[in-house]
Amino acid sequence: MNIDFYERIWMWTAGAIVVLFLTFVGATTFGQGIHPPSHVETIDPTKVFQDPRFSRVGTPTELPDGTIEVQVAALMFAFVPNEIRVPPGRRIRFRMTSADVTHGFIVAGTNANTMIVPGYISQFTTVFDKPGDYLVMCHEFCGNGHHAMHGRIVVDAGATIAKAEATAHGGVH
Ligand code: CUA
């Protein structure tokens, strides 16, 4: 079969682009551990408020490594807690799950953004550099009250943070 010279160039170019993209994806996935925040930790969505991993909803808690864990439950049509107070310049680990349908969690003006899928725990860690009021919105359509589902994060050096012992699963009780 005769393949035109220019056709041959583009075939090799297309092949090289695919290899390049797979290399980037592989390097970020395995080298830097970058993956969606809706990861593989599962939970019974009907028992969120009985689950020990969500026993501190509403109480930001400092882990032994200095990270502050914030547990959030999402349900139609609110975030629990509705207002979260954390200090600036600290690592804040959000651990969130849904008690009903799929919700979203985006902190306006930051890159903190995840889906909250029932049955799974979404987790990400971020740092708020500047004190202030941050609007939190649900960005997955979750029903008739979706547009009203919002909360607030107050970044304030005086925020009260509890202390907790570490547990085997990495969360706090
Ligand atoms: Cu929850 Cu939209």
PDB file of C-alpha atoms and ligand atoms in Angstrom:
ATOM      1  CA  MET A   1       0.000   0.000   0.000  1.00  0.00           C
ATOM      2  CA  ASN A   2       1.321   3.399  -0.961  1.00  0.00           C
ATOM      3  CA  ILE A   3       1.116   6.028   1.787  1.00  0.00           C
ATOM      4  CA  ASP A   4       1.786   9.574   0.712  1.00  0.00           C
ATOM      5  CA  PHE A   5       4.837  11.190   2.299  1.00  0.00           C
ATOM      6  CA  TYR A   6       2.824  13.976   3.954  1.00  0.00           C
ATOM      7  CA  GLU A   7       0.218  11.470   5.153  1.00  0.00           C
ATOM      8  CA  ARG A   8       3.043   9.515   6.750  1.00  0.00           C
ATOM      9  CA  ILE A   9       4.305  12.631   8.563  1.00  0.00           C
ATOM     10  CA  TRP A  10       0.852  13.322  10.025  1.00  0.00           C
ATOM     11  CA  MET A  11       0.376   9.683  11.058  1.00  0.00           C
ATOM     12  CA  TRP A  12       3.594   9.783  13.046  1.00  0.00           C
ATOM     13  CA  THR A  13       2.716  13.213  14.448  1.00  0.00           C
ATOM     14  CA  ALA A  14      -0.725  12.013  15.583  1.00  0.00           C
ATOM     15  CA  GLY A  15       0.856   8.936  17.174  1.00  0.00           C
ATOM     16  CA  ALA A  16       3.463  11.078  18.952  1.00  0.00           C
ATOM     17  CA  ILE A  17       0.724  13.388  20.339  1.00  0.00           C
ATOM     18  CA  VAL A  18      -1.147  10.410  21.805  1.00  0.00           C
ATOM     19  CA  VAL A  19       2.052   9.112  23.426  1.00  0.00           C
ATOM     20  CA  LEU A  20       2.821  12.617  24.761  1.00  0.00           C
ATOM     21  CA  PHE A  21      -0.660  12.995  26.309  1.00  0.00           C
ATOM     22  CA  LEU A  22      -0.528   9.544  27.909  1.00  0.00           C
ATOM     23  CA  THR A  23       2.886  10.435  29.336  1.00  0.00           C
ATOM     24  CA  PHE A  24       1.498  13.642  30.897  1.00  0.00           C
ATOM     25  CA  VAL A  25      -1.542  11.827  32.309  1.00  0.00           C
ATOM     26  CA  GLY A  26       0.663   9.060  33.696  1.00  0.00           C
ATOM     27  CA  ALA A  27       3.148  11.503  35.226  1.00  0.00           C
ATOM     28  CA  THR A  28       0.467  13.585  36.976  1.00  0.00           C
ATOM     29  CA  THR A  29      -1.531  10.536  38.108  1.00  0.00           C
ATOM     30  CA  PHE A  30       1.295   8.361  39.412  1.00  0.00           C
ATOM     31  CA  GLY A  31       4.084  10.893  39.860  1.00  0.00           C
ATOM     32  CA  GLN A  32       2.152  13.735  41.514  1.00  0.00           C
ATOM     33  CA  GLY A  33      -0.887  11.823  42.805  1.00  0.00           C
ATOM     34  CA  ILE A  34      -3.373  14.171  41.105  1.00  0.00           C
ATOM     35  CA  HIS A  35      -6.865  12.702  40.839  1.00  0.00           C
ATOM     36  CA  PRO A  36     -10.498  13.804  41.208  1.00  0.00           C
ATOM     37  CA  PRO A  37     -11.446  14.624  44.830  1.00  0.00           C
ATOM     38  CA  SER A  38     -14.424  12.258  44.678  1.00  0.00           C
ATOM     39  CA  HIS A  39     -12.250   9.301  45.459  1.00  0.00           C
ATOM     40  CA  VAL A  40     -12.915   5.716  46.469  1.00  0.00           C
ATOM     41  CA  GLU A  41     -13.787   5.953  50.165  1.00  0.00           C
ATOM     42  CA  THR A  42     -17.373   4.762  50.500  1.00  0.00           C
ATOM     43  CA  ILE A  43     -20.099   5.439  53.080  1.00  0.00           C
ATOM     44  CA  ASP A  44     -23.747   4.504  53.605  1.00  0.00           C
ATOM     45  CA  PRO A  45     -25.639   7.676  52.591  1.00  0.00           C
ATOM     46  CA  THR A  46     -28.580   6.785  54.854  1.00  0.00           C
ATOM     47  CA  LYS A  47     -26.310   6.703  57.950  1.00  0.00           C
ATOM     48  CA  VAL A  48     -24.104   9.751  57.415  1.00  0.00           C
ATOM     49  CA  PHE A  49     -24.984  11.289  60.772  1.00  0.00           C
ATOM     50  CA  GLN A  50     -24.330   8.030  62.636  1.00  0.00           C
ATOM     51  CA  ASP A  51     -21.025   7.386  60.878  1.00  0.00           C
ATOM     52  CA  PRO A  52     -18.016   8.012  63.180  1.00  0.00           C
ATOM     53  CA  ARG A  53     -16.170   9.619  60.265  1.00  0.00           C
ATOM     54  CA  PHE A  54     -18.801  12.384  60.354  1.00  0.00           C
ATOM     55  CA  SER A  55     -19.115  12.704  64.094  1.00  0.00           C
ATOM     56  CA  ARG A  56     -17.508  16.160  64.004  1.00  0.00           C
ATOM     57  CA  VAL A  57     -19.698  17.871  61.442  1.00  0.00           C
ATOM     58  CA  GLY A  58     -19.680  21.526  62.490  1.00  0.00           C
ATOM     59  CA  THR A  59     -16.479  21.257  64.553  1.00  0.00           C
ATOM     60  CA  PRO A  60     -13.284  21.948  62.599  1.00  0.00           C
ATOM     61  CA  THR A  61     -10.667  19.761  64.236  1.00  0.00           C
ATOM     62  CA  GLU A  62      -6.883  19.896  64.220  1.00  0.00           C
ATOM     63  CA  LEU A  63      -5.138  16.638  63.322  1.00  0.00           C
ATOM     64  CA  PRO A  64      -1.745  15.708  64.843  1.00  0.00           C
ATOM     65  CA  ASP A  65       0.059  16.883  61.672  1.00  0.00           C
ATOM     66  CA  GLY A  66      -1.458  20.373  61.990  1.00  0.00           C
ATOM     67  CA  THR A  67      -4.004  19.960  59.207  1.00  0.00           C
ATOM     68  CA  ILE A  68      -7.502  21.095  60.148  1.00  0.00           C
ATOM     69  CA  GLU A  69     -10.234  18.667  59.160  1.00  0.00           C
ATOM     70  CA  VAL A  70     -13.649  20.065  58.265  1.00  0.00           C
ATOM     71  CA  GLN A  71     -16.485  17.579  57.895  1.00  0.00           C
ATOM     72  CA  VAL A  72     -19.428  18.651  55.776  1.00  0.00           C
ATOM     73  CA  ALA A  73     -22.684  16.860  55.030  1.00  0.00           C
ATOM     74  CA  ALA A  74     -24.641  17.969  51.958  1.00  0.00           C
ATOM     75  CA  LEU A  75     -28.372  17.377  51.716  1.00  0.00           C
ATOM     76  CA  MET A  76     -31.368  18.887  49.974  1.00  0.00           C
ATOM     77  CA  PHE A  77     -30.982  21.862  50.224  1.00  0.00           C
ATOM     78  CA  ALA A  78     -28.258  22.829  52.639  1.00  0.00           C
ATOM     79  CA  PHE A  79     -24.701  22.264  53.727  1.00  0.00           C
ATOM     80  CA  VAL A  80     -24.223  21.105  57.304  1.00  0.00           C
ATOM     81  CA  PRO A  81     -22.696  23.154  58.785  1.00  0.00           C
ATOM     82  CA  ASN A  82     -23.948  26.173  56.891  1.00  0.00           C
ATOM     83  CA  GLU A  83     -21.134  28.365  58.181  1.00  0.00           C
ATOM     84  CA  ILE A  84     -17.567  27.151  58.624  1.00  0.00           C
ATOM     85  CA  ARG A  85     -14.941  29.189  60.471  1.00  0.00           C
ATOM     86  CA  VAL A  86     -11.283  28.407  59.814  1.00  0.00           C
ATOM     87  CA  PRO A  87      -8.020  30.318  60.269  1.00  0.00           C
ATOM     88  CA  PRO A  88      -6.012  31.655  57.303  1.00  0.00           C
ATOM     89  CA  GLY A  89      -2.711  30.120  56.196  1.00  0.00           C
ATOM     90  CA  ARG A  90      -3.470  26.639  57.509  1.00  0.00           C
ATOM     91  CA  ARG A  91      -3.996  23.396  55.634  1.00  0.00           C
ATOM     92  CA  ILE A  92      -7.744  22.755  55.645  1.00  0.00           C
ATOM     93  CA  ARG A  93      -8.891  19.267  54.704  1.00  0.00           C
ATOM     94  CA  PHE A  94     -12.504  19.094  53.645  1.00  0.00           C
ATOM     95  CA  ARG A  95     -14.190  15.718  53.990  1.00  0.00           C
ATOM     96  CA  MET A  96     -17.679  15.738  52.584  1.00  0.00           C
ATOM     97  CA  THR A  97     -20.486  13.416  51.707  1.00  0.00           C
ATOM     98  CA  SER A  98     -24.132  13.537  50.689  1.00  0.00           C
ATOM     99  CA  ALA A  99     -27.101  12.222  52.644  1.00  0.00           C
ATOM    100  CA  ASP A 100     -29.313  12.086  49.538  1.00  0.00           C
ATOM    101  CA  VAL A 101     -28.491  13.081  45.948  1.00  0.00           C
ATOM    102  CA  THR A 102     -25.438  14.405  44.123  1.00  0.00           C
ATOM    103  CA  HIS A 103     -24.461  17.929  45.157  1.00  0.00           C
ATOM    104  CA  GLY A 104     -21.570  20.229  44.343  1.00  0.00           C
ATOM    105  CA  PHE A 105     -19.282  22.284  46.571  1.00  0.00           C
ATOM    106  CA  ILE A 106     -17.484  25.289  45.162  1.00  0.00           C
ATOM    107  CA  VAL A 107     -15.861  28.038  47.192  1.00  0.00           C
ATOM    108  CA  ALA A 108     -16.249  31.231  45.160  1.00  0.00           C
ATOM    109  CA  GLY A 109     -13.000  32.959  44.270  1.00  0.00           C
ATOM    110  CA  THR A 110     -10.836  29.893  44.988  1.00  0.00           C
ATOM    111  CA  ASN A 111     -10.027  26.660  43.182  1.00  0.00           C
ATOM    112  CA  ALA A 112     -11.756  24.602  45.914  1.00  0.00           C
ATOM    113  CA  ASN A 113     -14.371  22.675  43.982  1.00  0.00           C
ATOM    114  CA  THR A 114     -15.725  19.138  44.069  1.00  0.00           C
ATOM    115  CA  MET A 115     -18.808  17.052  43.456  1.00  0.00           C
ATOM    116  CA  ILE A 116     -20.380  15.395  46.488  1.00  0.00           C
ATOM    117  CA  VAL A 117     -21.731  12.025  45.446  1.00  0.00           C
ATOM    118  CA  PRO A 118     -23.936   9.898  47.736  1.00  0.00           C
ATOM    119  CA  GLY A 119     -22.128   6.756  48.834  1.00  0.00           C
ATOM    120  CA  TYR A 120     -18.681   8.361  48.571  1.00  0.00           C
ATOM    121  CA  ILE A 121     -16.530  10.708  50.629  1.00  0.00           C
ATOM    122  CA  SER A 122     -15.051  13.624  48.701  1.00  0.00           C
ATOM    123  CA  GLN A 123     -11.830  14.959  50.117  1.00  0.00           C
ATOM    124  CA  PHE A 124      -9.472  17.780  49.241  1.00  0.00           C
ATOM    125  CA  THR A 125      -7.008  19.955  51.101  1.00  0.00           C
ATOM    126  CA  THR A 126      -6.614  23.680  50.549  1.00  0.00           C
ATOM    127  CA  VAL A 127      -5.197  26.788  52.214  1.00  0.00           C
ATOM    128  CA  PHE A 128      -7.050  30.090  52.506  1.00  0.00           C
ATOM    129  CA  ASP A 129      -4.368  32.763  52.358  1.00  0.00           C
ATOM    130  CA  LYS A 130      -6.632  35.764  52.894  1.00  0.00           C
ATOM    131  CA  PRO A 131      -9.078  36.302  55.760  1.00  0.00           C
ATOM    132  CA  GLY A 132     -12.614  37.076  54.664  1.00  0.00           C
ATOM    133  CA  ASP A 133     -16.039  35.749  53.814  1.00  0.00           C
ATOM    134  CA  TYR A 134     -16.239  33.124  51.102  1.00  0.00           C
ATOM    135  CA  LEU A 135     -19.469  32.069  49.465  1.00  0.00           C
ATOM    136  CA  VAL A 136     -20.014  28.316  49.063  1.00  0.00           C
ATOM    137  CA  MET A 137     -22.429  27.148  46.388  1.00  0.00           C
ATOM    138  CA  CYS A 138     -23.903  23.876  45.225  1.00  0.00           C
ATOM    139  CA  HIS A 139     -23.125  23.548  41.538  1.00  0.00           C
ATOM    140  CA  GLU A 140     -24.875  20.268  40.729  1.00  0.00           C
ATOM    141  CA  PHE A 141     -28.597  20.517  40.073  1.00  0.00           C
ATOM    142  CA  CYS A 142     -30.102  18.650  43.028  1.00  0.00           C
ATOM    143  CA  GLY A 143     -33.799  19.559  42.949  1.00  0.00           C
ATOM    144  CA  ASN A 144     -36.225  22.438  43.356  1.00  0.00           C
ATOM    145  CA  GLY A 145     -34.178  24.132  46.062  1.00  0.00           C
ATOM    146  CA  HIS A 146     -30.840  23.847  44.264  1.00  0.00           C
ATOM    147  CA  HIS A 147     -30.534  27.590  43.648  1.00  0.00           C
ATOM    148  CA  ALA A 148     -30.920  28.254  47.399  1.00  0.00           C
ATOM    149  CA  MET A 149     -28.286  25.749  48.494  1.00  0.00           C
ATOM    150  CA  HIS A 150     -25.342  27.776  49.685  1.00  0.00           C
ATOM    151  CA  GLY A 151     -23.141  28.293  52.696  1.00  0.00           C
ATOM    152  CA  ARG A 152     -20.343  30.457  53.983  1.00  0.00           C
ATOM    153  CA  ILE A 153     -16.732  30.012  54.961  1.00  0.00           C
ATOM    154  CA  VAL A 154     -15.346  32.660  57.284  1.00  0.00           C
ATOM    155  CA  VAL A 155     -11.566  32.764  57.249  1.00  0.00           C
ATOM    156  CA  ASP A 156     -10.608  34.405  60.511  1.00  0.00           C
ATOM    157  CA  ALA A 157      -7.459  34.123  62.640  1.00  0.00           C
ATOM    158  CA  GLY A 158      -9.677  33.822  65.738  1.00  0.00           C
ATOM    159  CA  ALA A 159     -11.564  30.722  64.526  1.00  0.00           C
ATOM    160  CA  THR A 160     -12.004  28.108  67.254  1.00  0.00           C
ATOM    161  CA  ILE A 161     -10.408  24.785  66.357  1.00  0.00           C
ATOM    162  CA  ALA A 162     -10.831  21.602  68.386  1.00  0.00           C
ATOM    163  CA  LYS A 163      -8.077  19.029  68.824  1.00  0.00           C
ATOM    164  CA  ALA A 164      -8.502  15.339  68.208  1.00  0.00           C
ATOM    165  CA  GLU A 165      -6.598  12.116  68.355  1.00  0.00           C
ATOM    166  CA  ALA A 166      -5.784  10.533  65.022  1.00  0.00           C
ATOM    167  CA  THR A 167      -7.610   7.356  64.122  1.00  0.00           C
ATOM    168  CA  ALA A 168      -6.637   4.486  61.904  1.00  0.00           C
ATOM    169  CA  HIS A 169      -8.581   5.710  58.868  1.00  0.00           C
ATOM    170  CA  GLY A 170      -6.936   9.144  58.952  1.00  0.00           C
ATOM    171  CA  GLY A 171     -10.081  10.994  59.975  1.00  0.00           C
ATOM    172  CA  VAL A 172     -11.049  12.290  63.396  1.00  0.00           C
ATOM    173  CA  HIS A 173     -13.563  11.196  65.972  1.00  0.00           C
TER     174      HIS A 173
HETATM  175 CU1  CUA B   1     -27.318  20.709  46.116  1.00  0.00          CU
HETATM  176 CU2  CUA B   1     -27.649  21.741  44.018  1.00  0.00          CU
END
